[in-house]
CSV table of C-alpha atoms in Angstrom, one decimal:
chain,number,residue,atom,x,y,z
Q,1,MET,CA,-14.2,-14.2,2.0
Q,2,LYS,CA,-11.4,-11.9,1.0
Q,3,ALA,CA,-11.6,-8.1,0.4
Q,4,GLY,CA,-9.4,-5.6,-1.3
Q,5,VAL,CA,-9.0,-2.1,0.0
Q,6,PHE,CA,-7.7,0.6,-2.3
Q,7,ASP,CA,-6.5,4.1,-1.4
Q,8,SER,CA,-4.3,6.7,-3.1
Q,9,GLY,CA,-1.8,6.4,-0.2
Q,10,VAL,CA,-1.6,5.6,3.5
Q,11,GLY,CA,-4.9,7.2,4.6
Q,12,GLY,CA,-7.0,4.2,3.7
Q,13,LEU,CA,-5.6,2.4,6.7
Q,14,THR,CA,-8.1,4.4,8.8
Q,15,VAL,CA,-10.7,2.3,6.9
Q,16,VAL,CA,-8.8,-0.9,7.4
Q,17,LYS,CA,-8.8,-0.5,11.1
Q,18,PRO,CA,-12.5,-1.0,11.8
Q,19,LEU,CA,-12.6,-3.7,9.2
Q,20,LEU,CA,-9.9,-5.6,11.1
Q,21,GLU,CA,-11.8,-5.1,14.3
Q,22,GLU,CA,-15.0,-6.5,12.9
Q,23,LYS,CA,-13.3,-9.7,11.5
Q,24,LEU,CA,-15.8,-9.9,8.6
Q,25,PHE,CA,-13.1,-11.1,6.2
Q,26,SER,CA,-10.6,-13.9,6.2
Q,27,GLU,CA,-8.1,-11.7,4.5
Q,28,ILE,CA,-7.7,-8.0,3.4
Q,29,ILE,CA,-5.4,-7.0,0.6
Q,30,TYR,CA,-4.5,-3.3,0.9
Q,31,PHE,CA,-3.0,-1.4,-2.0
Q,32,GLY,CA,-1.8,2.2,-1.6
Q,33,ASP,CA,-0.7,4.1,-4.7
Q,34,THR,CA,1.9,5.9,-2.7
Q,35,ALA,CA,4.0,6.7,-5.8
Q,36,ARG,CA,1.2,8.9,-7.2
Q,37,VAL,CA,-0.4,10.2,-4.0
Q,38,PRO,CA,-2.2,12.6,-3.6
Q,39,TYR,CA,-5.2,12.1,-5.9
Q,40,GLY,CA,-7.2,15.0,-4.4
Q,41,VAL,CA,-5.6,17.6,-6.5
Q,42,LYS,CA,-5.7,15.7,-9.8
Q,43,ASP,CA,-8.4,15.8,-12.5
Q,44,ARG,CA,-11.2,13.3,-13.2
Q,45,ASN,CA,-9.4,11.6,-16.1
Q,46,THR,CA,-6.2,11.0,-14.3
Q,47,ILE,CA,-8.0,9.8,-11.1
Q,48,THR,CA,-10.1,7.3,-13.2
Q,49,ARG,CA,-7.1,6.0,-15.1
Q,50,TYR,CA,-5.1,5.4,-11.9
Q,51,ALA,CA,-8.0,3.7,-10.3
Q,52,LEU,CA,-8.6,1.4,-13.3
Q,53,GLU,CA,-4.9,0.3,-12.9
Q,54,ALA,CA,-5.6,-0.5,-9.3
Q,55,VAL,CA,-8.6,-2.7,-10.3
Q,56,GLU,CA,-6.2,-4.6,-12.6
Q,57,PHE,CA,-3.9,-5.1,-9.7
Q,58,PHE,CA,-6.6,-6.6,-7.6
Q,59,LYS,CA,-7.5,-9.0,-10.3
Q,60,ASN,CA,-4.4,-11.0,-9.2
Q,61,PHE,CA,-6.2,-11.8,-5.9
Q,62,ASP,CA,-9.2,-13.9,-5.3
Q,63,ILE,CA,-11.3,-11.1,-3.7
Q,64,GLU,CA,-15.1,-10.8,-3.6
Q,65,VAL,CA,-15.3,-7.1,-2.9
Q,66,LEU,CA,-13.1,-4.1,-3.4
Q,67,ILE,CA,-13.5,-1.3,-1.0
Q,68,ILE,CA,-12.5,2.1,-2.4
Q,69,ALA,CA,-11.3,3.8,0.8
Q,70,CYS,CA,-10.3,7.0,-1.1
Q,71,ASN,CA,-13.1,9.6,-1.2
Q,72,THR,CA,-11.7,11.2,-4.3
Q,73,VAL,CA,-11.8,7.9,-6.3
Q,74,SER,CA,-15.3,7.3,-4.9
Q,75,ALA,CA,-16.3,10.7,-6.1
Q,76,TYR,CA,-15.2,10.3,-9.7
Q,77,ALA,CA,-14.6,6.7,-10.7
Q,78,ILE,CA,-16.9,4.2,-9.0
Q,79,GLU,CA,-19.3,3.7,-11.9
Q,80,GLN,CA,-16.5,3.2,-14.4
Q,81,LEU,CA,-14.6,0.8,-12.1
Q,82,GLN,CA,-17.8,-1.2,-11.5
Q,83,LYS,CA,-18.2,-1.8,-15.3
Q,84,ASP,CA,-16.0,-4.8,-15.9
Q,85,ALA,CA,-14.6,-5.7,-12.6
Q,86,PRO,CA,-15.0,-9.4,-11.6
Q,87,PHE,CA,-15.8,-8.4,-8.0
Q,88,LYS,CA,-18.1,-6.0,-6.3
Q,89,ILE,CA,-16.9,-2.5,-5.8
Q,90,VAL,CA,-18.1,-0.2,-3.0
Q,91,GLY,CA,-17.1,3.3,-2.2
Q,92,VAL,CA,-17.0,5.4,1.0
Q,93,ILE,CA,-19.3,8.1,-0.2
Q,94,GLU,CA,-22.4,5.9,-0.6
Q,95,ALA,CA,-21.5,4.3,2.7
Q,96,GLY,CA,-21.1,7.7,4.5
Q,97,VAL,CA,-24.4,9.0,3.2
Q,98,MET,CA,-26.1,5.8,4.5
Q,99,ALA,CA,-24.5,6.2,7.9
Q,100,LEU,CA,-25.7,9.8,8.0
Q,101,LYS,CA,-29.2,8.8,7.1
Q,102,CYS,CA,-29.3,6.3,10.0
Q,103,LYS,CA,-27.7,8.5,12.6
Q,104,VAL,CA,-29.2,11.9,11.6
Q,105,PRO,CA,-32.8,11.5,10.4
Q,106,GLN,CA,-33.6,15.2,10.8
Q,107,ARG,CA,-33.5,16.6,7.3
Q,108,LYS,CA,-32.9,20.2,8.6
Q,109,SER,CA,-29.6,19.4,10.3
Q,110,ASN,CA,-26.6,21.6,9.4
Q,111,ILE,CA,-24.2,19.3,7.5
Q,112,LEU,CA,-20.5,20.2,6.9
Q,113,ILE,CA,-18.7,18.1,4.3
Q,114,LEU,CA,-14.9,18.2,4.5
Q,115,GLY,CA,-12.9,16.7,1.6
Q,116,THR,CA,-10.1,17.2,-0.9
Q,117,LYS,CA,-10.5,19.8,-3.6
Q,118,ALA,CA,-11.4,17.1,-6.1
Q,119,THR,CA,-14.0,15.4,-3.8
Q,120,ILE,CA,-15.6,18.7,-3.0
Q,121,SER,CA,-15.7,20.0,-6.6
Q,122,SER,CA,-17.2,16.7,-7.7
Q,123,GLY,CA,-20.3,17.6,-5.7
Q,124,LYS,CA,-21.1,13.9,-5.2
Q,125,TYR,CA,-21.8,14.0,-1.4
Q,126,GLU,CA,-24.2,17.0,-2.0
Q,127,LYS,CA,-26.0,15.1,-4.8
Q,128,PHE,CA,-26.6,12.1,-2.7
Q,129,LEU,CA,-27.6,14.2,0.3
Q,130,GLU,CA,-30.0,16.4,-1.7
Q,131,TYR,CA,-31.6,13.3,-3.1
Q,132,GLU,CA,-32.2,12.2,0.5
Q,133,LYS,CA,-33.8,15.7,1.1
Q,134,TYR,CA,-31.1,17.2,3.3
Q,135,SER,CA,-30.9,20.9,2.5
Q,136,ASN,CA,-28.5,22.7,4.9
Q,137,ILE,CA,-25.2,21.6,3.4
Q,138,ILE,CA,-21.9,23.4,3.3
Q,139,SER,CA,-18.8,21.9,1.5
Q,140,LEU,CA,-15.2,22.8,2.3
Q,141,ALA,CA,-11.8,21.6,1.1
Q,142,PRO,CA,-9.4,22.5,3.9
Q,143,SER,CA,-6.2,21.4,2.0
Q,144,LEU,CA,-3.8,21.9,4.9
Q,145,PHE,CA,-5.5,19.3,7.1
Q,146,VAL,CA,-3.9,16.4,5.2
Q,147,PRO,CA,-0.3,17.6,5.4
Q,148,ILE,CA,-0.9,18.7,9.0
Q,149,ALA,CA,-2.2,15.2,9.9
Q,150,GLU,CA,0.7,13.6,8.0
Q,151,GLU,CA,3.2,15.7,10.1
Q,152,GLY,CA,1.5,14.3,13.2
Q,153,LEU,CA,0.7,17.8,14.4
Q,154,PHE,CA,-2.4,16.9,16.4
Q,155,GLY,CA,-3.5,19.3,19.1
Q,156,SER,CA,-1.0,21.9,17.7
Q,157,VAL,CA,-1.4,25.7,17.4
Q,158,ILE,CA,-0.8,25.2,13.7
Q,159,LEU,CA,-3.9,23.0,13.4
Q,160,GLU,CA,-5.9,25.3,15.6
Q,161,GLU,CA,-5.0,28.3,13.4
Q,162,ALA,CA,-5.8,26.3,10.3
Q,163,MET,CA,-9.2,25.4,11.7
Q,164,LYS,CA,-9.8,29.1,12.5
Q,165,HIS,CA,-8.9,30.0,8.9
Q,166,TYR,CA,-11.0,27.4,7.2
Q,167,PHE,CA,-14.0,27.6,9.6
Q,168,LYS,CA,-14.2,31.4,9.9
Q,169,ASP,CA,-17.6,31.5,8.2
Q,170,ILE,CA,-19.0,28.2,9.6
Q,171,SER,CA,-21.3,28.3,12.6
Q,172,SER,CA,-21.7,25.2,14.7
Q,173,PRO,CA,-22.6,22.3,12.3
Q,174,ASP,CA,-24.7,19.4,13.6
Q,175,VAL,CA,-22.8,16.8,11.5
Q,176,ILE,CA,-19.3,16.8,10.0
Q,177,ILE,CA,-18.6,14.3,7.2
Q,178,LEU,CA,-15.0,13.3,7.3
Q,179,GLY,CA,-14.8,13.0,3.6
Q,180,CYS,CA,-11.1,12.2,3.4
Q,181,THR,CA,-9.3,9.2,4.9
Q,182,HIS,CA,-6.9,11.5,6.7
Q,183,PHE,CA,-9.5,13.3,8.7
Q,184,PRO,CA,-10.3,10.7,11.3
Q,185,LEU,CA,-6.7,11.4,12.5
Q,186,ILE,CA,-7.8,14.9,13.5
Q,187,ALA,CA,-11.2,13.9,14.8
Q,188,LYS,CA,-10.3,15.0,18.4
Q,189,ASP,CA,-9.2,18.4,17.2
Q,190,LEU,CA,-12.4,18.8,15.2
Q,191,THR,CA,-14.5,17.8,18.2
Q,192,ASN,CA,-12.7,20.4,20.4
Q,193,PHE,CA,-13.5,23.0,17.8
Q,194,PHE,CA,-17.1,22.0,17.2
Q,195,PRO,CA,-18.1,20.2,20.4
Q,196,ASN,CA,-21.7,19.6,19.4
Q,197,ALA,CA,-21.0,18.1,16.0
Q,198,LEU,CA,-21.5,14.4,15.2
Q,199,LEU,CA,-18.6,13.0,13.1
Q,200,ILE,CA,-19.3,10.6,10.2
Q,201,HIS,CA,-16.2,8.4,9.7
Q,202,SER,CA,-15.8,6.5,6.4
Q,203,GLY,CA,-14.3,3.4,8.0
Q,204,GLU,CA,-17.2,2.9,10.4
Q,205,ALA,CA,-19.7,3.7,7.7
Q,206,ILE,CA,-18.2,1.1,5.3
Q,207,VAL,CA,-18.5,-1.6,8.0
Q,208,GLU,CA,-22.2,-0.9,8.4
Q,209,PHE,CA,-22.7,-0.6,4.6
Q,210,LEU,CA,-21.0,-4.0,4.1
Q,211,LYS,CA,-23.1,-5.7,6.8
Q,212,TYR,CA,-26.2,-4.3,5.2
Q,213,ASN,CA,-25.4,-5.3,1.7
Q,214,PHE,CA,-23.5,-8.6,2.0
Q,215,LYS,CA,-24.2,-11.8,3.8
Q,216,PHE,CA,-21.5,-12.6,6.3
Q,217,SER,CA,-22.3,-16.1,7.6
Q,218,LYS,CA,-19.6,-16.0,10.3
Q,219,LYS,CA,-16.9,-13.9,11.9
Q,220,PHE,CA,-13.3,-15.0,11.4
Q,221,GLU,CA,-10.9,-15.6,14.2
Q,222,GLU,CA,-8.5,-13.1,12.7
Q,223,THR,CA,-8.3,-11.1,9.5
Q,224,LYS,CA,-5.0,-11.6,7.7
Q,225,LEU,CA,-3.6,-8.4,6.2
Q,226,LYS,CA,-1.4,-8.0,3.2
Q,227,ILE,CA,-0.1,-4.5,2.2
Q,228,PHE,CA,1.2,-3.3,-1.1
Q,229,ALA,CA,2.5,0.1,-2.2
Q,230,SER,CA,3.5,1.5,-5.5
Q,231,ASP,CA,6.5,3.3,-3.8
Q,232,ASN,CA,8.3,3.2,-0.5
Q,233,PRO,CA,6.6,0.2,1.1
Q,234,SER,CA,8.7,0.5,4.2
Q,235,ASN,CA,7.0,3.8,5.0
Q,236,LEU,CA,3.5,2.4,4.6
Q,237,LYS,CA,4.5,-0.6,6.7
Q,238,LYS,CA,5.8,1.6,9.5
Q,239,ILE,CA,2.6,3.7,9.6
Q,240,ALA,CA,0.4,0.6,9.4
Q,241,LYS,CA,2.2,-0.9,12.4
Q,242,ILE,CA,1.6,2.3,14.4
Q,243,TRP,CA,-2.0,2.9,13.3
Q,244,LEU,CA,-3.2,-0.7,13.3
Q,245,LYS,CA,-1.1,-1.8,16.3
Q,246,ARG,CA,0.0,-5.1,14.7
Q,247,GLU,CA,2.9,-6.7,12.8
Q,248,ILE,CA,2.5,-6.6,9.1
I,1,MET,CA,18.9,28.6,-28.5
I,2,LYS,CA,16.0,26.7,-26.9
I,3,ALA,CA,15.9,25.4,-23.4
I,4,GLY,CA,13.6,22.9,-21.5
I,5,VAL,CA,12.6,23.4,-17.9
I,6,PHE,CA,11.3,20.3,-16.0
I,7,ASP,CA,9.6,20.3,-12.6
I,8,SER,CA,7.4,17.9,-10.7
I,9,GLY,CA,4.6,20.5,-10.8
I,10,VAL,CA,4.0,24.3,-10.9
I,11,GLY,CA,6.9,25.3,-8.6
I,12,GLY,CA,9.4,25.4,-11.4
I,13,LEU,CA,7.8,28.5,-12.8
I,14,THR,CA,9.7,30.4,-10.1
I,15,VAL,CA,12.8,29.3,-12.0
I,16,VAL,CA,11.3,30.2,-15.4
I,17,LYS,CA,10.6,33.8,-14.2
I,18,PRO,CA,14.2,35.0,-14.0
I,19,LEU,CA,15.1,33.0,-17.2
I,20,LEU,CA,12.4,35.0,-19.1
I,21,GLU,CA,13.7,38.3,-17.7
I,22,GLU,CA,17.2,37.5,-18.8
I,23,LYS,CA,16.1,36.6,-22.4
I,24,LEU,CA,19.0,34.2,-22.9
I,25,PHE,CA,16.8,31.8,-24.9
I,26,SER,CA,14.7,32.1,-28.0
I,27,GLU,CA,12.2,29.7,-26.5
I,28,ILE,CA,11.5,27.8,-23.2
I,29,ILE,CA,9.6,24.6,-23.1
I,30,TYR,CA,8.2,23.9,-19.6
I,31,PHE,CA,6.9,20.5,-18.5
I,32,GLY,CA,5.3,20.1,-15.1
I,33,ASP,CA,4.5,16.5,-14.1
I,34,THR,CA,1.4,17.7,-12.3
I,35,ALA,CA,-0.3,14.3,-12.5
I,36,ARG,CA,2.3,12.8,-10.2
I,37,VAL,CA,3.4,15.8,-8.1
I,38,PRO,CA,4.8,15.9,-5.4
I,39,TYR,CA,8.1,14.1,-5.9
I,40,GLY,CA,9.5,15.2,-2.6
I,41,VAL,CA,7.9,12.3,-0.6
I,42,LYS,CA,8.7,9.6,-3.2
I,43,ASP,CA,11.7,7.3,-3.2
I,44,ARG,CA,14.9,7.4,-5.3
I,45,ASN,CA,13.8,4.8,-7.9
I,46,THR,CA,10.4,6.4,-8.5
I,47,ILE,CA,11.9,9.9,-8.8
I,48,THR,CA,14.5,8.6,-11.3
I,49,ARG,CA,12.0,6.7,-13.4
I,50,TYR,CA,9.6,9.7,-13.7
I,51,ALA,CA,12.5,12.0,-14.5
I,52,LEU,CA,13.7,9.7,-17.3
I,53,GLU,CA,10.2,9.8,-18.8
I,54,ALA,CA,10.4,13.6,-18.8
I,55,VAL,CA,13.8,13.5,-20.6
I,56,GLU,CA,12.0,11.3,-23.3
I,57,PHE,CA,9.4,14.0,-23.6
I,58,PHE,CA,11.9,16.7,-24.2
I,59,LYS,CA,13.5,14.7,-27.0
I,60,ASN,CA,10.5,15.8,-29.1
I,61,PHE,CA,11.9,19.4,-29.0
I,62,ASP,CA,15.0,20.8,-30.4
I,63,ILE,CA,16.5,22.0,-27.1
I,64,GLU,CA,20.1,22.5,-26.2
I,65,VAL,CA,19.9,22.4,-22.5
I,66,LEU,CA,17.4,20.9,-20.0
I,67,ILE,CA,17.1,22.7,-16.7
I,68,ILE,CA,16.0,20.5,-13.8
I,69,ALA,CA,14.1,23.1,-11.7
I,70,CYS,CA,13.1,20.5,-9.2
I,71,ASN,CA,15.5,20.2,-6.3
I,72,THR,CA,14.3,16.6,-5.5
I,73,VAL,CA,15.1,15.4,-9.1
I,74,SER,CA,18.4,17.4,-9.0
I,75,ALA,CA,19.2,15.6,-5.7
I,76,TYR,CA,18.7,12.0,-7.0
I,77,ALA,CA,18.7,11.7,-10.7
I,78,ILE,CA,21.0,14.2,-12.5
I,79,GLU,CA,23.8,11.8,-13.2
I,80,GLN,CA,21.5,9.1,-14.6
I,81,LEU,CA,19.6,11.7,-16.7
I,82,GLN,CA,22.8,13.0,-18.2
I,83,LYS,CA,23.9,9.5,-19.4
I,84,ASP,CA,22.1,9.3,-22.7
I,85,ALA,CA,20.4,12.6,-23.2
I,86,PRO,CA,21.0,14.4,-26.5
I,87,PHE,CA,21.2,17.7,-24.7
I,88,LYS,CA,23.0,19.2,-21.7
I,89,ILE,CA,21.3,18.8,-18.4
I,90,VAL,CA,21.8,21.1,-15.4
I,91,GLY,CA,20.3,21.0,-12.0
I,92,VAL,CA,19.5,23.6,-9.4
I,93,ILE,CA,21.6,22.1,-6.6
I,94,GLU,CA,24.9,22.6,-8.3
I,95,ALA,CA,23.8,26.1,-9.4
I,96,GLY,CA,22.7,27.0,-5.8
I,97,VAL,CA,26.0,25.9,-4.4
I,98,MET,CA,27.9,28.0,-7.0
I,99,ALA,CA,25.8,31.0,-6.1
I,100,LEU,CA,26.4,30.5,-2.4
I,101,LYS,CA,30.2,30.3,-3.0
I,102,CYS,CA,30.1,33.6,-4.9
I,103,LYS,CA,28.0,35.4,-2.4
I,104,VAL,CA,29.2,33.9,0.8
I,105,PRO,CA,32.9,33.2,0.7
I,106,GLN,CA,33.2,32.9,4.5
I,107,ARG,CA,33.4,29.2,5.2
I,108,LYS,CA,32.3,29.6,8.8
I,109,SER,CA,28.9,31.0,7.9
I,110,ASN,CA,25.8,29.4,9.4
I,111,ILE,CA,23.9,27.8,6.5
I,112,LEU,CA,20.4,26.6,6.7
I,113,ILE,CA,19.2,24.3,3.9
I,114,LEU,CA,15.4,24.0,3.4
I,115,GLY,CA,14.0,21.3,1.2
I,116,THR,CA,11.6,18.4,0.7
I,117,LYS,CA,12.0,15.3,2.7
I,118,ALA,CA,13.6,13.5,-0.3
I,119,THR,CA,16.0,16.4,-1.0
I,120,ILE,CA,17.1,16.7,2.6
I,121,SER,CA,17.6,12.9,3.1
I,122,SER,CA,19.6,12.7,-0.1
I,123,GLY,CA,22.3,14.9,1.6
I,124,LYS,CA,23.4,16.3,-1.7
I,125,TYR,CA,23.6,20.0,-0.7
I,126,GLU,CA,25.6,19.0,2.3
I,127,LYS,CA,28.0,16.9,0.2
I,128,PHE,CA,28.7,19.7,-2.2
I,129,LEU,CA,29.0,22.3,0.6
I,130,GLU,CA,31.3,20.2,2.7
I,131,TYR,CA,33.5,19.6,-0.4
I,132,GLU,CA,33.7,23.4,-0.6
I,133,LYS,CA,34.8,23.5,3.1
I,134,TYR,CA,31.6,24.9,4.6
I,135,SER,CA,31.1,23.4,8.0
I,136,ASN,CA,28.2,25.0,9.9
I,137,ILE,CA,25.3,23.4,8.0
I,138,ILE,CA,21.8,22.5,9.2
I,139,SER,CA,19.2,20.8,7.0
I,140,LEU,CA,15.5,20.9,7.5
I,141,ALA,CA,12.4,19.6,5.7
I,142,PRO,CA,9.5,21.9,6.7
I,143,SER,CA,6.9,19.9,4.8
I,144,LEU,CA,4.0,22.3,5.5
I,145,PHE,CA,5.6,25.2,3.7
I,146,VAL,CA,4.7,23.8,0.3
I,147,PRO,CA,1.0,23.3,0.9
I,148,ILE,CA,0.9,26.7,2.8
I,149,ALA,CA,2.5,28.4,-0.2
I,150,GLU,CA,0.1,26.6,-2.6
I,151,GLU,CA,-2.9,27.8,-0.5
I,152,GLY,CA,-1.5,31.4,-0.9
I,153,LEU,CA,-1.3,31.9,2.8
I,154,PHE,CA,1.6,34.3,2.7
I,155,GLY,CA,1.9,36.6,5.8
I,156,SER,CA,-0.6,34.4,7.7
I,157,VAL,CA,-0.6,33.3,11.3
I,158,ILE,CA,-0.6,29.7,10.1
I,159,LEU,CA,2.7,30.3,8.3
I,160,GLU,CA,4.2,32.1,11.2
I,161,GLU,CA,3.2,29.3,13.6
I,162,ALA,CA,4.6,26.8,11.1
I,163,MET,CA,7.9,28.7,11.0
I,164,LYS,CA,8.0,28.8,14.9
I,165,HIS,CA,7.4,25.1,14.9
I,166,TYR,CA,10.1,24.1,12.4
I,167,PHE,CA,12.7,26.8,13.4
I,168,LYS,CA,12.4,26.3,17.2
I,169,ASP,CA,16.0,25.0,17.4
I,170,ILE,CA,17.5,27.3,14.8
I,171,SER,CA,19.4,30.4,15.8
I,172,SER,CA,19.8,33.1,13.2
I,173,PRO,CA,21.4,31.6,10.1
I,174,ASP,CA,23.6,33.8,7.8
I,175,VAL,CA,22.3,32.0,4.7
I,176,ILE,CA,19.1,30.1,3.8
I,177,ILE,CA,19.1,27.9,0.7
I,178,LEU,CA,15.6,27.8,-0.7
I,179,GLY,CA,16.0,24.2,-1.7
I,180,CYS,CA,12.5,23.7,-3.1
I,181,THR,CA,10.9,25.7,-6.0
I,182,HIS,CA,8.0,26.7,-3.8
I,183,PHE,CA,10.1,28.5,-1.2
I,184,PRO,CA,10.7,31.7,-3.2
I,185,LEU,CA,7.0,32.3,-2.7
I,186,ILE,CA,7.5,32.6,1.0
I,187,ALA,CA,10.8,34.5,0.8
I,188,LYS,CA,9.3,37.6,2.4
I,189,ASP,CA,7.9,35.6,5.4
I,190,LEU,CA,11.3,33.9,5.8
I,191,THR,CA,13.1,37.3,5.8
I,192,ASN,CA,10.7,38.6,8.4
I,193,PHE,CA,11.5,35.7,10.6
I,194,PHE,CA,15.3,35.8,10.0
I,195,PRO,CA,16.0,39.4,9.0
I,196,ASN,CA,19.8,38.9,8.7
I,197,ALA,CA,19.7,35.9,6.5
I,198,LEU,CA,20.7,36.0,2.8
I,199,LEU,CA,18.4,33.8,0.7
I,200,ILE,CA,19.8,31.6,-2.1
I,201,HIS,CA,17.1,31.4,-4.8
I,202,SER,CA,17.3,28.5,-7.4
I,203,GLY,CA,16.1,30.6,-10.3
I,204,GLU,CA,18.6,33.4,-9.9
I,205,ALA,CA,21.3,30.8,-9.2
I,206,ILE,CA,20.5,28.9,-12.4
I,207,VAL,CA,20.7,32.1,-14.5
I,208,GLU,CA,24.2,32.8,-13.2
I,209,PHE,CA,25.2,29.1,-13.6
I,210,LEU,CA,24.1,29.1,-17.3
I,211,LYS,CA,25.9,32.4,-18.0
I,212,TYR,CA,29.1,30.9,-16.5
I,213,ASN,CA,28.9,27.6,-18.3
I,214,PHE,CA,27.4,28.4,-21.7
I,215,LYS,CA,28.2,30.9,-24.5
I,216,PHE,CA,25.3,33.2,-25.1
I,217,SER,CA,26.2,35.3,-28.1
I,218,LYS,CA,23.2,37.6,-27.9
I,219,LYS,CA,20.0,38.4,-26.0
I,220,PHE,CA,16.7,37.7,-27.6
I,221,GLU,CA,14.0,40.3,-27.9
I,222,GLU,CA,11.6,38.0,-26.2
I,223,THR,CA,11.7,34.4,-25.0
I,224,LYS,CA,8.7,32.4,-26.2
I,225,LEU,CA,7.2,30.1,-23.6
I,226,LYS,CA,5.4,26.8,-24.1
I,227,ILE,CA,3.9,25.0,-21.2
I,228,PHE,CA,3.0,21.3,-20.9
I,229,ALA,CA,1.4,19.4,-18.0
I,230,SER,CA,0.7,15.8,-17.4
I,231,ASP,CA,-2.6,16.7,-15.7
I,232,ASN,CA,-4.9,19.7,-15.4
I,233,PRO,CA,-3.1,22.1,-17.8
I,234,SER,CA,-5.6,24.8,-17.2
I,235,ASN,CA,-4.5,25.1,-13.5
I,236,LEU,CA,-0.9,25.4,-14.5
I,237,LYS,CA,-1.8,28.0,-17.2
I,238,LYS,CA,-3.7,30.0,-14.6
I,239,ILE,CA,-0.8,30.0,-12.1
I,240,ALA,CA,1.7,30.8,-14.9
I,241,LYS,CA,-0.3,33.8,-16.0
I,242,ILE,CA,-0.3,35.2,-12.4
I,243,TRP,CA,3.3,34.4,-11.5
I,244,LEU,CA,4.8,35.3,-14.8
I,245,LYS,CA,2.5,38.2,-15.6
I,246,ARG,CA,2.0,37.2,-19.2
I,247,GLU,CA,-0.4,35.4,-21.6
I,248,ILE,CA,0.5,31.7,-22.2
């Protein structure tokens, strides 16, 4: 069983990592639209158009499921992508909400959603969470977290000051949804800032979601990985080697 | 006389501002490729391809000169763009170097070039400056400055910490080249950090460059402005209204 993973850039590799560890698939085809990243500041039509082009790309491969690692695409385009794709398409938002339901049954919990501007203004996480009767929800688009993570400035004064800035009106949340593929990279910093918050990670959520919704008859010895980029593949390859700790 | 101004996004409006003040043109057509911004992290081929598409767009207008406000495009694609365009094409790097030569004749001056990753790794500013016999040149790509400027965090602790981070090995420069259209927005913060440095601003440089290279027989009463974006025109319009202090 082969899977595709689509992201606007390199961030989706944080979703690939737990998928590789689980060995559910014989092969994963990753496509990062690095030429047009970031999607999180674009509008709905552009995001959908680019995502439809990615679905066309994955038609060249014999995959059974396409995982949309990008929260922004999951927020705006899932339904349209699902329309005429010859494979199943799953997004990280549904998966994240399912993970939250399992781990945090208390409907009165304080939930903090972090995402890109586009993800947050879509209101999709809120919609799903309200449908599940969660009520104490705050959404935030801390735009600087992505470039800070990309600069590798973990544990830095800059990141600490950025957290102080964005979180100045937030009192200790019970749960933080990492609603952007880059945010697992700053998970440790977020935990230092909010020591009591449980973090919901898209990659781990998608693994559980797949196990729940698909029949996996066996585990593979190893999951092969192929990586494609719309620009600068060497950069993506370099980051993949570091994050995934394997040759590509 | 009509002019086109091309930028990867909203930043080029910092170049439009002094052009409007000078009233050299009857009309300015601005195109920001907001759907695919930023260019500064993309590779040479992608940047050139996107810029060639922008030149095609400007062929729909009766312009005499196209100003490439984007430093990254000016660094990689100017020669190729000039090949078969039916109008003159000028870039901000040549203009910036000319401005520096006029204002800072001392060849031993300490020059700090700030730009995107792509602009800096092109080495184009250095090449021009070395040709002009400047020798004390340092180049830097402080990637966080752009998103910090876009978040409007001028005079913030975050920006101060970011400057401390990027400038930790820089001792007081005589000149700073603002080699990215966003950097004029943080000019005041840069001056607070390096009070003795002269700043070279692409917009002002391009005005001088145009006056030197073109014949402007008269000033117009007002320069009309038309703005186009490849995505989210309302956002560009909103920023243009604030930055340029006029209705669009």
